[in-house]
Coordinates of C-alpha atoms in Angstrom, one line a residue:
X98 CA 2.4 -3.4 40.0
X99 CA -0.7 -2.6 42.3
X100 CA -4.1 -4.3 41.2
X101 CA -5.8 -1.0 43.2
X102 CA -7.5 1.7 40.5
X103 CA -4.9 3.2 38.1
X104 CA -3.1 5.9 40.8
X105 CA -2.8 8.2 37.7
X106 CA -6.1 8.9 37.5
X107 CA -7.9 7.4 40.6
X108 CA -9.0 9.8 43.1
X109 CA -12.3 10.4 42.1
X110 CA -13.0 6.9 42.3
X111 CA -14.1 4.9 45.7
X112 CA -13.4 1.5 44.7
X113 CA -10.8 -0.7 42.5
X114 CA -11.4 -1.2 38.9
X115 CA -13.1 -4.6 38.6
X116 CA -10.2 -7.3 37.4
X117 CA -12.3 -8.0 34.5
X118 CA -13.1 -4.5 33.3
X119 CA -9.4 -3.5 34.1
X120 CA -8.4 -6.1 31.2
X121 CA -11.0 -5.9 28.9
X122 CA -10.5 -1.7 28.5
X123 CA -6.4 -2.1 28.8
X124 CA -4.9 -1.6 25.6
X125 CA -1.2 -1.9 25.8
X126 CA -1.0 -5.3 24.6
X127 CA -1.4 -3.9 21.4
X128 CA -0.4 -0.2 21.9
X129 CA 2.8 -0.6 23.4
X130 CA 3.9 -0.9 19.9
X131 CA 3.8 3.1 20.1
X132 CA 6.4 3.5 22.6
X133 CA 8.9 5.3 20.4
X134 CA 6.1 8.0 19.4
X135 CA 5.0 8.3 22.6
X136 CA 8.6 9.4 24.2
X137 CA 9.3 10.9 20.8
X138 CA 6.2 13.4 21.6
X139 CA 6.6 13.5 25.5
X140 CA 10.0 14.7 24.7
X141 CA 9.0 17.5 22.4
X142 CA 6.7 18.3 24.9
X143 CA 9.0 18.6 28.1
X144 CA 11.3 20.9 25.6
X145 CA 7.9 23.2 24.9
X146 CA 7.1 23.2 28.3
X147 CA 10.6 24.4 29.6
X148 CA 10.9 26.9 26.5
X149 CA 7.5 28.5 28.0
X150 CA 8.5 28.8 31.5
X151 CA 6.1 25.8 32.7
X152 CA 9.5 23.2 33.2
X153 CA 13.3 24.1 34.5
X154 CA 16.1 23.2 32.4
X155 CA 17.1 20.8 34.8
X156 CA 13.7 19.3 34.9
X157 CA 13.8 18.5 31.2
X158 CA 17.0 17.2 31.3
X159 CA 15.9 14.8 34.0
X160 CA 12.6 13.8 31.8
X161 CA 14.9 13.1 28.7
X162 CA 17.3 11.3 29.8
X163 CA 14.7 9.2 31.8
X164 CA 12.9 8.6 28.5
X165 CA 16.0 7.6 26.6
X166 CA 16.8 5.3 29.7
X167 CA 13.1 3.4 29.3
X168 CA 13.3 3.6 25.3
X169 CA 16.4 1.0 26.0
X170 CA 14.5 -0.9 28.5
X171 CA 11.9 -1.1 25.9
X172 CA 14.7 -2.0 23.3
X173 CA 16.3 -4.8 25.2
X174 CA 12.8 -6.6 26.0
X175 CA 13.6 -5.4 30.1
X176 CA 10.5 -3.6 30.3
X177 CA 7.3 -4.2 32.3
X178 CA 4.4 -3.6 30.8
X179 CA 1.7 -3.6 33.1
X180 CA -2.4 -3.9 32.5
X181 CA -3.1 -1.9 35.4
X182 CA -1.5 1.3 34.0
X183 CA -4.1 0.7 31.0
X184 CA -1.7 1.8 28.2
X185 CA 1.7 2.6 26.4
X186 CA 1.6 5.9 27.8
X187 CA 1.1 5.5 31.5
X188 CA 2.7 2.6 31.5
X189 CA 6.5 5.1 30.8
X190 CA 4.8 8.0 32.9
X191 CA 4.6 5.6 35.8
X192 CA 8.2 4.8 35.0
X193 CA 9.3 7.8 34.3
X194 CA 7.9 8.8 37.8
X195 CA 9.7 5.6 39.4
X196 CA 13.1 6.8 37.5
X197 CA 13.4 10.3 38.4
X198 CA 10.6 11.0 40.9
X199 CA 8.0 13.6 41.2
X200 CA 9.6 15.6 38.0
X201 CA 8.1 13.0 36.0
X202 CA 4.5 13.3 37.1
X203 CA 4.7 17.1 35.8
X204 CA 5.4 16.2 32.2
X205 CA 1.3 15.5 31.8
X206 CA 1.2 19.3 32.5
X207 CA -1.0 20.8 29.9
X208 CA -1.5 18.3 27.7
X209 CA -3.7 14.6 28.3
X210 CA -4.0 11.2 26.8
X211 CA -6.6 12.1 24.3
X212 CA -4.2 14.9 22.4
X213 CA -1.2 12.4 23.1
X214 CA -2.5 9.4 21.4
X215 CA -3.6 10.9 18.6
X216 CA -0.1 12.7 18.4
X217 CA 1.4 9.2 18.6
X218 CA -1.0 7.7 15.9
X219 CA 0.2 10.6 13.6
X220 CA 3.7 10.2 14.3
X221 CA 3.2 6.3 13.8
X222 CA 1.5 6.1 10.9
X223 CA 3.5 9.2 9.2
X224 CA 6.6 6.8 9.8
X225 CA 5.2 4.1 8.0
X226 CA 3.1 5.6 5.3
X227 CA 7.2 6.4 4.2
X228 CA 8.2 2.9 4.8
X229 CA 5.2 1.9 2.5
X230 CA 6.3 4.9 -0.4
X231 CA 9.8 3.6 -0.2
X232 CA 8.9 0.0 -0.6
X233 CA 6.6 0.7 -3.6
X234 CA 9.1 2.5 -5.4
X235 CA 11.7 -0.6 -4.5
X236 CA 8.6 -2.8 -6.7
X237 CA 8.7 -0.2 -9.3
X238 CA 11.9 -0.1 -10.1
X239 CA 11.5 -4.0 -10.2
X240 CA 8.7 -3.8 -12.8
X241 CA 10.7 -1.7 -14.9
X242 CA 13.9 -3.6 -15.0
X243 CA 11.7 -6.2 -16.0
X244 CA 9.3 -4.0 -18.5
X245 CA 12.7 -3.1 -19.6
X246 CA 14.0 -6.7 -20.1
X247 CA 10.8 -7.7 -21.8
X248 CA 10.4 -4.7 -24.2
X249 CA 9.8 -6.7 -27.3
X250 CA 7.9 -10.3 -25.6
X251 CA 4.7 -10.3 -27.4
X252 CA 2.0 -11.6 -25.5
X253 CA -1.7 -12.7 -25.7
X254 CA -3.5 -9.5 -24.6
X255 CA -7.0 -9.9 -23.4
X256 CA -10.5 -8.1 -22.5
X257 CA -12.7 -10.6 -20.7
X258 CA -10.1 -13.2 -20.3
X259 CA -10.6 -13.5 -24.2
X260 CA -7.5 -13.2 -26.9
X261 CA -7.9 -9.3 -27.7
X262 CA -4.7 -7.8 -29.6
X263 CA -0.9 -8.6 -29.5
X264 CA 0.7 -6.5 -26.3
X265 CA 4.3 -6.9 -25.1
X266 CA 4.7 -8.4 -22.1
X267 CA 6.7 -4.7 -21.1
X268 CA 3.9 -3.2 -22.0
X269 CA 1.6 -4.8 -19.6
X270 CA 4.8 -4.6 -16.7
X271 CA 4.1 -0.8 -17.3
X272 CA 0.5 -0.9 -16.8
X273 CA 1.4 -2.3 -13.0
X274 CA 3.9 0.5 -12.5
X275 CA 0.8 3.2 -13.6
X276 CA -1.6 1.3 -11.1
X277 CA 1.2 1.5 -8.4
X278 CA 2.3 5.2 -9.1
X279 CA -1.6 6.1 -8.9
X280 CA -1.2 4.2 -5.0
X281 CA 1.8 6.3 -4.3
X282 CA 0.6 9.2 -5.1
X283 CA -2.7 8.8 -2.7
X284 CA -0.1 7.6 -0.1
X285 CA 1.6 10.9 -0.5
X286 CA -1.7 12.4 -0.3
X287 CA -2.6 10.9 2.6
X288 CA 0.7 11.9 4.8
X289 CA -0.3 15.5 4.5
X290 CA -3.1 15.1 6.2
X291 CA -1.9 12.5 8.7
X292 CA 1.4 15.4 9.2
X293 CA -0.8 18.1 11.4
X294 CA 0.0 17.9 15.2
X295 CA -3.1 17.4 17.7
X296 CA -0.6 18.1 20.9
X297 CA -1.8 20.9 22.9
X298 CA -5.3 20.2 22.2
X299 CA -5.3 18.7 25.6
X300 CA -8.6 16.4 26.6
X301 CA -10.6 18.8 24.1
X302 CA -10.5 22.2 25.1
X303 CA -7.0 23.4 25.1
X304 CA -5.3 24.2 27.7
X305 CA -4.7 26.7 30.2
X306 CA -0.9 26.8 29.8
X307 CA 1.1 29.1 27.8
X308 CA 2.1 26.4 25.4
X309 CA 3.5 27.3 21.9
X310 CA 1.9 24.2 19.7
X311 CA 3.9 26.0 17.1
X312 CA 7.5 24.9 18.1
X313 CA 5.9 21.4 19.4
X314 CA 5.3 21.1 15.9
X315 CA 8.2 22.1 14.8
X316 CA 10.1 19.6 16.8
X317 CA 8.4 16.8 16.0
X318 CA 8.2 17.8 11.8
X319 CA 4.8 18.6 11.6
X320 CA 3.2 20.9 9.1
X321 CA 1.1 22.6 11.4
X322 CA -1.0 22.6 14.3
X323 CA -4.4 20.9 14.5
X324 CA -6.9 24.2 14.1
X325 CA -9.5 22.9 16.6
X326 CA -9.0 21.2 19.9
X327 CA -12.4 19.3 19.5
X328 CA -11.8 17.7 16.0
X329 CA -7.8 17.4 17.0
X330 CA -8.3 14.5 19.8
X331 CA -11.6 13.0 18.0
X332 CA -10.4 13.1 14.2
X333 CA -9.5 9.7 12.9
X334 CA -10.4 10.7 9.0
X335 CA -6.4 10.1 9.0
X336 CA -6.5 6.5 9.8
X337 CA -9.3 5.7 7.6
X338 CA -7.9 7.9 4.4
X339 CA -4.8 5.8 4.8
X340 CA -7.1 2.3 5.1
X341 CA -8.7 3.4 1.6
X342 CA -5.6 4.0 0.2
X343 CA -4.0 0.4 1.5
X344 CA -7.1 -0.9 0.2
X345 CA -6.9 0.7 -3.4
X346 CA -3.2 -0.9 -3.4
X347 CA -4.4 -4.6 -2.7
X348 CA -6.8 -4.5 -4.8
X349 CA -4.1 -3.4 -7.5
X350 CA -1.8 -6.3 -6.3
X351 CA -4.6 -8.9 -5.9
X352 CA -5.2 -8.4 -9.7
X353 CA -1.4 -8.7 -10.6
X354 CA -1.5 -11.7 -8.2
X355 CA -4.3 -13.1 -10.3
X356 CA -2.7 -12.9 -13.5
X357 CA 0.7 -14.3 -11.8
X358 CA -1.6 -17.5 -10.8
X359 CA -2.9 -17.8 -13.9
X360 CA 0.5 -17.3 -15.8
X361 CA 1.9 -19.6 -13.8
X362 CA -0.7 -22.5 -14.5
X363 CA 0.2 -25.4 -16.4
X364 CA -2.2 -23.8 -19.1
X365 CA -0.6 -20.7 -19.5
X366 CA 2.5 -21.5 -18.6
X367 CA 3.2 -17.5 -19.3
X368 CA 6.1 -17.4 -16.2
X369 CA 7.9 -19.2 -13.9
X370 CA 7.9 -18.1 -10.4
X371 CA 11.1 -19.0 -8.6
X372 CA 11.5 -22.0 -6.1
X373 CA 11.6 -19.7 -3.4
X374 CA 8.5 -18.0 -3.5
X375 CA 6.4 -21.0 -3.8
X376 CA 5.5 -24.5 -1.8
X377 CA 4.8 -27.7 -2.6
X378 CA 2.0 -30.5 -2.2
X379 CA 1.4 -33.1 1.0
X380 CA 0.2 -35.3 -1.6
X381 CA 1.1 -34.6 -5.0
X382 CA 4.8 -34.8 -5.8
X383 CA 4.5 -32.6 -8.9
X384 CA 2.4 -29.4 -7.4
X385 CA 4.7 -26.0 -7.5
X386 CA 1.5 -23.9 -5.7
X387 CA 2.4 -19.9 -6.2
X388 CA 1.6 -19.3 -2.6
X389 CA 2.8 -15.6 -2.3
X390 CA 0.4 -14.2 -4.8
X391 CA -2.3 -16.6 -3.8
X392 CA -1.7 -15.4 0.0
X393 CA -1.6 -11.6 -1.3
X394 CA -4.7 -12.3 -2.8
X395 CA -6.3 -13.7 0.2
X396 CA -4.6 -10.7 2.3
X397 CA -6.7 -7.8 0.8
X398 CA -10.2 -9.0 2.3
X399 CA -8.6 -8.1 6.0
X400 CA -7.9 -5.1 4.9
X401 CA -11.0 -3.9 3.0
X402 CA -12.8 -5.2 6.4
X403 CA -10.5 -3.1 8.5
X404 CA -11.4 0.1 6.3
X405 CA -14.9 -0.8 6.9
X406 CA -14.5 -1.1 10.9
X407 CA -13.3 2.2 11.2
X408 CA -15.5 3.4 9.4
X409 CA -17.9 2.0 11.5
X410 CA -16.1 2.8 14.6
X411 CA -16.5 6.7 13.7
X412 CA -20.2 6.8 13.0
X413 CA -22.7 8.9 14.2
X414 CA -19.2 9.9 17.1
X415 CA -20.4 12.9 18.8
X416 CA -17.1 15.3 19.6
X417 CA -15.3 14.7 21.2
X418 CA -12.9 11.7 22.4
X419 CA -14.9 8.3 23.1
X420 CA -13.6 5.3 24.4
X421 CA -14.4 3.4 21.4
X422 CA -11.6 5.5 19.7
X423 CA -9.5 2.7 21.2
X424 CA -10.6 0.0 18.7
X425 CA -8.8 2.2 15.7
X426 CA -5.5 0.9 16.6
X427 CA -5.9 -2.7 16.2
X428 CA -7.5 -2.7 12.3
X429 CA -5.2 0.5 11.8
X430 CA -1.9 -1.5 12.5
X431 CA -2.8 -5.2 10.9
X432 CA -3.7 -2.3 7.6
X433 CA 0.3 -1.6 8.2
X434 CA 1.8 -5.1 8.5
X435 CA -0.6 -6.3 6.0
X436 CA 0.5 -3.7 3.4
X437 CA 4.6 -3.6 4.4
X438 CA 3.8 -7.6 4.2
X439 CA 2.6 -7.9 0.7
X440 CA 4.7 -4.9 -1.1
X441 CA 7.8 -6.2 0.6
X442 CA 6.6 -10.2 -1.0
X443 CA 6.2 -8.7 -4.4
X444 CA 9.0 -6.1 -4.4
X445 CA 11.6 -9.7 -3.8
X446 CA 9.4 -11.5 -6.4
X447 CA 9.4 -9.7 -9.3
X448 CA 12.2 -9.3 -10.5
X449 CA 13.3 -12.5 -10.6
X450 CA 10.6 -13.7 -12.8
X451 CA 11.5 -15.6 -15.9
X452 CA 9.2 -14.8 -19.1
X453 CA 8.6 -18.2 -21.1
X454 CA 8.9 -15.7 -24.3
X455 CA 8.1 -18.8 -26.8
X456 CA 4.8 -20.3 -24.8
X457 CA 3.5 -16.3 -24.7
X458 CA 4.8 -15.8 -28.8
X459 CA 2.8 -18.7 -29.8
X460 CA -0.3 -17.6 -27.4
X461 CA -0.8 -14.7 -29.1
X462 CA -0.8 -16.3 -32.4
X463 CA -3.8 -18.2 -31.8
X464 CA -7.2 -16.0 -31.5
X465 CA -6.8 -13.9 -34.2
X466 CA -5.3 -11.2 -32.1
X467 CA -4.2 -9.1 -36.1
X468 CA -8.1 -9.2 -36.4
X469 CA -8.3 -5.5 -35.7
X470 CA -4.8 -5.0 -37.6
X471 CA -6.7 -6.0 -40.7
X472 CA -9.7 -4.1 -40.1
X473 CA -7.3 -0.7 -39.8
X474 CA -5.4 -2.2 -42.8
X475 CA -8.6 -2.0 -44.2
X476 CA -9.9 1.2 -43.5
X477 CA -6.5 2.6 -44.4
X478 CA -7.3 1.0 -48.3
X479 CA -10.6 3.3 -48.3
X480 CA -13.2 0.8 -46.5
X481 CA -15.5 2.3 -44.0
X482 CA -14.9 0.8 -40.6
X483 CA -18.2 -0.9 -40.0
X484 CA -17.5 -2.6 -43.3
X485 CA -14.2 -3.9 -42.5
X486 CA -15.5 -5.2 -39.5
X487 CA -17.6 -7.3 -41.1
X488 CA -14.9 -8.4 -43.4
X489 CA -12.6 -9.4 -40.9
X490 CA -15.6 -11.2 -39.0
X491 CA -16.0 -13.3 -42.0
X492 CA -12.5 -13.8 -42.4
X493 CA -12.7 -14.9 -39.2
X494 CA -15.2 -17.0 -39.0
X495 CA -13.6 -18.5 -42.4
X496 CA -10.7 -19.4 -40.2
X497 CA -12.4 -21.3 -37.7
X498 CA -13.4 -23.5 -39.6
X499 CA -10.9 -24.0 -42.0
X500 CA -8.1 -24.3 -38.9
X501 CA -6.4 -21.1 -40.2
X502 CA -5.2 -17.8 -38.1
X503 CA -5.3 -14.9 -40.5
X504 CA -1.5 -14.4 -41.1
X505 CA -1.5 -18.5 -42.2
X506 CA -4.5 -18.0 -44.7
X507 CA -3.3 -17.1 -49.2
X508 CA -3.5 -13.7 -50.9
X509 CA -6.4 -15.5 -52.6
X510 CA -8.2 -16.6 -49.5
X511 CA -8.1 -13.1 -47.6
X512 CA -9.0 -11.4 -51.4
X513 CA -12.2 -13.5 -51.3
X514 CA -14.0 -11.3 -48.4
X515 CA -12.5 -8.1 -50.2
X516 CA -10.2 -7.1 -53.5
X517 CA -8.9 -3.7 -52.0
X518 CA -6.6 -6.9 -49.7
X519 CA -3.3 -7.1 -51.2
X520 CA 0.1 -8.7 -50.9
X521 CA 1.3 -5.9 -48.5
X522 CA -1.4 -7.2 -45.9
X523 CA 1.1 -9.7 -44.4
X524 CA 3.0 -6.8 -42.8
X525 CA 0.3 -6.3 -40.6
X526 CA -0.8 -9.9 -39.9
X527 CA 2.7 -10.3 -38.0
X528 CA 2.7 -10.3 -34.3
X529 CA 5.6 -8.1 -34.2
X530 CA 4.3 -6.0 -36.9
X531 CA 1.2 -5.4 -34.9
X532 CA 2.9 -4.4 -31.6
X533 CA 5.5 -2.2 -33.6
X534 CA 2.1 -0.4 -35.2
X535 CA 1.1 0.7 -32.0
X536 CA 4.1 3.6 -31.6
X537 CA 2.6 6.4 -29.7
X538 CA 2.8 7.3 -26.4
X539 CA 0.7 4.9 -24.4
X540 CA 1.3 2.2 -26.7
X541 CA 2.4 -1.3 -26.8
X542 CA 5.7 -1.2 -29.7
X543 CA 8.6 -1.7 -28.0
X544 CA 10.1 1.8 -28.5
X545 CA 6.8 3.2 -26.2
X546 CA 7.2 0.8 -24.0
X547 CA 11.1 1.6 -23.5
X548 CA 10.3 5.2 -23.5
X549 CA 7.9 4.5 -20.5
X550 CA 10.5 3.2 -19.1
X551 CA 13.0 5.8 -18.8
X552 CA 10.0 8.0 -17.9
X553 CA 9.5 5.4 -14.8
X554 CA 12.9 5.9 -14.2
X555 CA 13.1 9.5 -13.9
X556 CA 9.9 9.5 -12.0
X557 CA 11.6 7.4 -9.4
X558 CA 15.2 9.5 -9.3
X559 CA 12.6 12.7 -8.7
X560 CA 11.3 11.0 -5.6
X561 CA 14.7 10.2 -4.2
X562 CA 15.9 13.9 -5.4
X563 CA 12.5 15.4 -3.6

C-alpha cells in the first residue's frame, strides 16, 4: 500500500501524514476485529441505497458479492490489512474499490465513518451481549443441577465470616443463580438500548440522500432508528451500560470465586475442585492452587478500570464525534473477552464440583449455629424474644466453657437458664431439623430449595422458548 495521505480522504491535505502520526491514530490493529459488522452494515446499506434509487441493481450486486469475496479473504487469514488506510472500514472500501472498481467508491454515498462505526459497535456488541446471556444461562443450569444434587448438604452458614445458622449447601448454590439472573437481566436490558441503528446519521447531520433508515434497520434487526443524528454518531452510553453491567457480574463471580478459594483450603476443606481446573507448585509437591477462581478474581479489576476509562473517555465530549471516541474500542472489547473468559471458566467448573458433605455436616455443628433455633423454640414456649436471647447467650457462653454445642448439652443443663426448656427441644437443636424449619419460600429446607429449583428451571426453558 502507498505511505502518501490516505487517498480516501486526502485532497484537502498538501502533504503526507507524518509516519509517526499515521501509526499512532491507526486503529485497525485492534478494529479489524469488526470486519463482519462492518460488511454486515455496508451490505444493508448498498441494499437501501439501490431500494431508494441512489444504487443500480447491478451495482449492489457487484458490492455484495465483492464483500462476501473480502469476508473470505478475511476468513482464510489472506487479507492485507494496511495502517495507511487507518481502519477496518477503509481498509475493505479500498478493497472493495480494487475488486470491482469505481462501483465500490459509491457505497460511502450518504452515509460516513462516524455513523458506520458506531453501527458496527452496535452490531458487535449486540452479538455478544447474546453470547454472554447464553453462556450465563449454560452456568445456571450448572448451579442448579448442582443446587439440585445438594438439596439436603447442610452447611456452616455465615455473616462476617462467622458460624451464623445451618443452610444447605443448595441453598447457597441458589443464591448464585439469584445474583446471576439479576446480571442477566441487566444484560437483557442493556441490548435494548445497544439495538437502535445510528446508520444514516451520516458525520452528524444526516444526509442529503433519500435514504429510508427505516428498512436499514430492518435489515440489519434493529429496533429502530437513532432519533438524532448528533447523539447517534457521538453516543457511547451503550458501551459504558454494558461495562457496568460486566462489572456487576464480576463482582458476583469474584465473591463465588472467594468462597470457592476458601472452600477449597485445607481449613475448610468444603469442595474439591477438579484436577483440571487447577495447577500445581514449582516448589512444593503437595500444592493443588484453585487458579481459575483465583484468576477470575484477579480478572474483575480490568474490567471495573475499563468501565472507568470510558467513562472518562466521554467527559465533558462536546457533540458530536471526537477522535478520542477511538479509545472506546480497546477497554470495550478486553470488557468482552474478559467476561466470555470467566463465565465460560465457571460455566465448565461447576458442575463438576464434588461437595465433602461430611467435612461441611460436622462444620456446622460447631458454633452454635441452633443458637437462634432455641431462641424461636423459646419464644414459641411464651418467652419474649429479648429474653430468650439472653437465655441462649448464657447457654452459650455455658458451652464454651464447658466444651459443649447446644444439641450435646442434658435436659437438665439447658433447664438451668430456663424451665419452660423441655425434652421436645432436641428437635430443634438438630442440624437437619433446623434447615427443615426454615420451609417457606426463600428458605433454606430442602423442599424450598428444590422448589427453587424447578423455578430456575422453568426460568431457563422461558428464555430458550422467548
Amino acid at each position: 500500500m502507498s505511505n502518501k495521505t490516505n487517498q480516501q480522504w486526502g485532497g484537502r491535505f498538501s502533504e503526507p501524514t507524518d509516519a509517526f502520526v499515521a501509526r499512532f491514530t491507526a486503529s485497525v490493529d485492534f478494529d479489524k476485529r469488526l470486519y463482519k459488522q462492518d460488511i454486515q452494515g455496508s451490505v444493508a446499506h448498498a441494499r437501501m441505497l439501490t431500494r431508494v434509487g441512489v444504487l443500480s441493481q447491478s451495482e449492489c450486486d457487484d458490492i455484495v458479492r465483492g464483500l462476501g469475496e473480502i469476508r473470505v479473504q478475511i476468513e482464510r487469514g489472506e487479507f492485507e490489512w494496511s495502517v495507511a488506510l487507518e481502519d477496518v472500514h477503509m481498509n475493505i472500501e479500498a478493497a472493495l474499490t480494487q475488486k470491482i472498481g469505481i462501483t465500490g467508491k459509491k457505497l460511502h454515498t450518504g452515509r460516513s465513518r462516524n455513523d458506520q462505526v458506531a453501527t458496527d459497535i452496535r452490531l458487535y456488541l449486540r452479538d455478544e451481549t447474546d453470547l454472554i446471556l447464553d453462556e450465563i444461562s449454560r452456568l445456571q443450569q450448572g448451579l442448579l443441577d448442582l443446587a439440585e444434587q445438594e438439596a439436603e448438604t447442610v452447611m456452616p452458614g455465615f455473616t462476617h465470616l462467622q458460624t451464623a445458622q445451618p443452610v444447605t449447601f443448595g441453598h447457597h448454590l441458589m443464591a448464585w443463580f439469584e445474583m446471576l439472573s439479576r446480571d442477566y437481566e441487566r444484560f437483557v436490558d442493556t441490548r435494548k438500548r445497544i439495538n437502535v441503528m445510528p446508520l444514516g446519521a451520516a458525520a452528524l447531520a444526516g444526509t442529503t440522500y433519500p435514504i429510508d433508515r427505516h428498512y436499514t434497520a430492518e435489515l440489519l434487526q434493529f429496533s429502530a432508528p437513532a432519533g438524532n443524528s448528533l447523539d447517534a454518531v457521538s453516543d457511547r452510553d451503550f458501551a459504558i451500560e454494558f461495562c457496568a453491567a460486566s462489572s456487576l457480574l464480576l463482582m458476583h463471580l469474584t465473591r463465588m470465586s472467594e468462597e470457592l478459594v476458601l472452600w477449597a483450603s485445607a481449613q475448610f476443606n468444603f469442595v474439591n475442585l477438579p484436577d483440571r481446573f487447577c495447577t500445581g507448585s514449582s516448589i512444593m509437591p503437595q500444592k493443588k492452587n484453585p487458579d481459575v477462581p483465583e484468576l477470575v478474581r484477579g480478572k474483575s479489576g480490568r474490567v471495573y478500570g475499563h468501565l472507568f476509562s470510558l467513562l472518562t473517555l466521554m467527559k465533558s465530549q462536546p457533540l458530536a464525534y471526537n477522535k478520542d471516541n477511538q479509545e472506546d474500542k480497546e477497554p470495550l472489547f478486553d470488557t468482552v473477552d474478559t467476561v466470555k473468559g470467566c463465565l465460560r471458566a465457571f460455566a465448565d467448573m461447576v458442575p463438576a464440583l464434588e461437595a465433602r458433605r461430611d467435612v461441611m455436616r460436622e462444620a456446622a455443628l460447631r458454633g452454635f449455629s441452633t443458637a437462634t433455633d432455641l431462641a424461636d423454640y423459646l419464644v414459641r414456649k411464651g418467652v419474649a424474644f429479648r429474653d430468650a436471647h439472653e437465655i441462649v447467650g448464657l447457654s452459650v457462653a455455658y458451652g464454651i466453657r464447658t466444651g459443649q454445642d447446644l444439641g450435646q448439652m442434658t435436659l437438665d443443663e439447658l433447664r438451668q437458664f430456663s424451665d419452660v426448656i423441655e425434652a421436645d427441644v432436641f428437635e430443634v437443636l438438630t442440624l437437619e431439623g433446623s434447615v427443615s424449619a426454615r420451609d417457606h419460600i426463600g428458605g433454606t429446607a430442602p423442599a424450598q430449595v428444590r422448589h427453587a429449583v424447578t423455578v430456575g428451571r422453568q426460568l431457563l426453558l422461558s428464555r430458550q422458548a422467548g
